[in-house]
Amino acid sequence: MPSTASSPSAYPPLNVQVHTPRLSLLGATDELLTRLLPTVRKGVATEPPWPFDDPMSLYQEGPEREWAWLRAVWSGRGRVTAGFWRLYFVVVVDDEPVGMQDLIGTDFAAFGTVDSFSWLSPGLRGRGLGREMRQAVLHLAFDGLGAREANSDAFVDNHASNRVSEAVGYLPNGVTWATRRGESAELNRWRLTRDQWSKRRRDDIELVAVAECLPVLGIVPSP
């Protein structure tokens, strides 16, 4: 587990943490974003098949890439209502920031559904960390926030993301289309219900400071 000695933030979403035996998801403070900046500067998406849909700051050339990425996170952290929120987490392995894992809720109070978005440093892919990141954020969604369903999508040629969704229990939920770098491409859609997640629920994932975050997101805890 990484060091968490820094003072708590006055803004509860930045204090939320998820710890697994292999990694931690820590609220994306400016300090952590600064430490992650060299990875963004080197490039996260460097060759096809391109993993992200448009618009995507990580496709830009540096230094505009880093500036746009930071602005997007700052803007997203400030755009939080009961109707829409996005929690940004820096993925930390052995005290080193290595990627990001986001959790997104739209009309969560009405539907209880979440989506996720993530990326990992190219040098660390293929080691099972993507799956561990997804399991961590799903534990937060279902166990911490009381979600009913999680959705995900990935371009059909993004085999790593599709394998992760299948491995953690999502079921196919149709296809759709999006653009990436201005070109249309087909997306696989995935769906994971609370019951399906419960069958694979892990008992070695720790949540920190979630209760204090619920009012910010407009979530009323279940009795």
CSV table of N, CA, C and O in Angstrom, one decimal, residues 81-85 104-115 141-142 145-151 191-195 217-220 222:
chain,number,residue,atom,x,y,z
A,81,THR,N,-22.3,17.0,-10.2
A,81,THR,CA,-23.7,17.3,-9.7
A,81,THR,C,-24.3,15.9,-9.5
A,81,THR,O,-23.7,14.9,-9.8
A,82,ALA,N,-25.5,15.9,-8.9
A,82,ALA,CA,-26.2,14.6,-8.8
A,82,ALA,C,-26.5,14.0,-10.1
A,82,ALA,O,-26.7,12.8,-10.2
A,83,GLY,N,-26.6,14.8,-11.2
A,83,GLY,CA,-26.9,14.3,-12.5
A,83,GLY,C,-25.7,13.8,-13.2
A,83,GLY,O,-25.9,12.9,-14.1
A,84,PHE,N,-24.5,14.2,-12.9
A,84,PHE,CA,-23.3,13.7,-13.6
A,84,PHE,C,-22.1,14.0,-12.7
A,84,PHE,O,-22.0,15.0,-12.1
A,85,TRP,N,-21.3,12.9,-12.5
A,85,TRP,CA,-20.0,13.1,-11.8
A,85,TRP,C,-19.0,12.1,-12.4
A,85,TRP,O,-19.4,11.1,-13.0
A,104,ILE,N,-17.6,6.9,-13.7
A,104,ILE,CA,-18.5,8.0,-14.2
A,104,ILE,C,-19.9,7.6,-13.9
A,104,ILE,O,-20.3,6.4,-14.1
A,105,GLY,N,-20.7,8.5,-13.3
A,105,GLY,CA,-22.1,8.3,-13.0
A,105,GLY,C,-23.0,9.3,-13.7
A,105,GLY,O,-22.7,10.5,-13.6
A,106,THR,N,-24.0,8.9,-14.4
A,106,THR,CA,-24.9,9.8,-15.1
A,106,THR,C,-26.3,9.4,-14.6
A,106,THR,O,-26.8,8.3,-14.7
A,107,ASP,N,-27.0,10.4,-13.9
A,107,ASP,CA,-28.3,10.2,-13.3
A,107,ASP,C,-28.2,9.0,-12.4
A,107,ASP,O,-29.1,8.1,-12.4
A,108,PHE,N,-27.2,8.9,-11.6
A,108,PHE,CA,-26.9,7.7,-10.8
A,108,PHE,C,-28.0,7.5,-9.8
A,108,PHE,O,-28.4,6.3,-9.5
A,109,ALA,N,-28.6,8.5,-9.2
A,109,ALA,CA,-29.7,8.3,-8.2
A,109,ALA,C,-30.9,7.6,-8.9
A,109,ALA,O,-31.6,6.8,-8.2
A,110,ALA,N,-31.2,7.8,-10.1
A,110,ALA,CA,-32.3,7.2,-10.8
A,110,ALA,C,-32.0,5.8,-11.3
A,110,ALA,O,-32.8,4.9,-11.2
A,111,PHE,N,-30.8,5.7,-11.9
A,111,PHE,CA,-30.5,4.4,-12.6
A,111,PHE,C,-29.4,3.5,-11.9
A,111,PHE,O,-29.4,2.3,-12.1
A,112,GLY,N,-28.6,4.1,-11.1
A,112,GLY,CA,-27.6,3.3,-10.4
A,112,GLY,C,-26.6,2.7,-11.3
A,112,GLY,O,-26.0,1.7,-11.0
A,113,THR,N,-26.3,3.3,-12.5
A,113,THR,CA,-25.4,2.7,-13.4
A,113,THR,C,-24.1,3.6,-13.5
A,113,THR,O,-24.1,4.8,-13.2
A,114,VAL,N,-23.0,2.9,-13.7
A,114,VAL,CA,-21.7,3.6,-13.9
A,114,VAL,C,-21.0,3.1,-15.1
A,114,VAL,O,-21.3,2.0,-15.7
A,115,ASP,N,-20.1,4.0,-15.6
A,115,ASP,CA,-19.2,3.6,-16.7
A,115,ASP,C,-17.7,3.8,-16.2
A,115,ASP,O,-17.5,4.5,-15.2
A,141,ALA,N,-17.6,0.9,-7.0
A,141,ALA,CA,-19.0,1.2,-7.5
A,141,ALA,C,-20.1,0.4,-6.8
A,141,ALA,O,-21.1,1.0,-6.4
A,142,PHE,N,-19.9,-0.9,-6.7
A,142,PHE,CA,-20.9,-1.7,-6.2
A,142,PHE,C,-20.9,-1.8,-4.6
A,142,PHE,O,-22.0,-1.6,-4.0
A,145,LEU,N,-20.5,2.6,-3.5
A,145,LEU,CA,-21.6,3.5,-3.9
A,145,LEU,C,-22.9,2.9,-4.1
A,145,LEU,O,-23.9,3.7,-4.3
A,146,GLY,N,-23.0,1.6,-4.0
A,146,GLY,CA,-24.3,0.9,-4.2
A,146,GLY,C,-24.8,0.9,-5.6
A,146,GLY,O,-26.0,0.9,-5.8
A,147,ALA,N,-23.9,0.8,-6.6
A,147,ALA,CA,-24.4,0.7,-8.0
A,147,ALA,C,-25.2,-0.5,-8.3
A,147,ALA,O,-25.0,-1.6,-7.6
A,148,ARG,N,-26.0,-0.4,-9.2
A,148,ARG,CA,-26.8,-1.6,-9.7
A,148,ARG,C,-26.2,-2.3,-10.9
A,148,ARG,O,-26.5,-3.4,-11.2
A,149,GLU,N,-25.5,-1.5,-11.7
A,149,GLU,CA,-25.0,-2.0,-13.0
A,149,GLU,C,-23.8,-1.2,-13.4
A,149,GLU,O,-23.7,0.0,-13.2
A,150,ALA,N,-22.9,-1.9,-14.1
A,150,ALA,CA,-21.7,-1.2,-14.7
A,150,ALA,C,-21.7,-1.5,-16.2
A,150,ALA,O,-21.9,-2.6,-16.6
A,151,ASN,N,-21.4,-0.5,-16.9
A,151,ASN,CA,-21.3,-0.6,-18.4
A,151,ASN,C,-19.8,-0.3,-18.8
A,151,ASN,O,-19.1,0.5,-18.2
A,191,ARG,N,-21.9,-5.2,-20.2
A,191,ARG,CA,-22.8,-4.9,-19.1
A,191,ARG,C,-22.5,-5.9,-18.0
A,191,ARG,O,-22.4,-7.1,-18.2
A,192,LEU,N,-22.4,-5.3,-16.8
A,192,LEU,CA,-22.2,-6.2,-15.6
A,192,LEU,C,-23.2,-5.7,-14.5
A,192,LEU,O,-23.2,-4.6,-14.1
A,193,THR,N,-24.1,-6.7,-14.1
A,193,THR,CA,-25.1,-6.3,-13.1
A,193,THR,C,-24.5,-6.6,-11.7
A,193,THR,O,-23.5,-7.2,-11.6
A,194,ARG,N,-25.2,-6.1,-10.7
A,194,ARG,CA,-24.8,-6.3,-9.4
A,194,ARG,C,-24.8,-7.7,-9.0
A,194,ARG,O,-23.8,-8.2,-8.3
A,195,ASP,N,-25.8,-8.5,-9.4
A,195,ASP,CA,-25.8,-9.9,-9.1
A,195,ASP,C,-24.6,-10.6,-9.8
A,195,ASP,O,-24.0,-11.5,-9.1
A,217,LEU,N,-21.7,13.5,-4.3
A,217,LEU,CA,-22.2,12.9,-5.5
A,217,LEU,C,-23.7,12.8,-5.5
A,217,LEU,O,-24.3,12.3,-6.5
A,218,GLY,N,-24.4,13.3,-4.5
A,218,GLY,CA,-25.8,13.2,-4.4
A,218,GLY,C,-26.3,11.8,-4.1
A,218,GLY,O,-27.5,11.5,-4.5
A,219,ILE,N,-25.5,11.0,-3.5
A,219,ILE,CA,-25.9,9.6,-3.2
A,219,ILE,C,-26.4,9.5,-1.7
A,219,ILE,O,-25.7,9.9,-0.8
A,220,VAL,N,-27.6,9.0,-1.6
A,220,VAL,CA,-28.1,8.8,-0.2
A,220,VAL,C,-27.9,7.3,0.1
A,220,VAL,O,-28.3,6.4,-0.6
A,222,SER,N,-28.0,3.5,1.4
A,222,SER,CA,-29.1,2.6,1.7
A,222,SER,C,-29.3,2.4,3.2
A,222,SER,O,-28.3,2.4,3.9
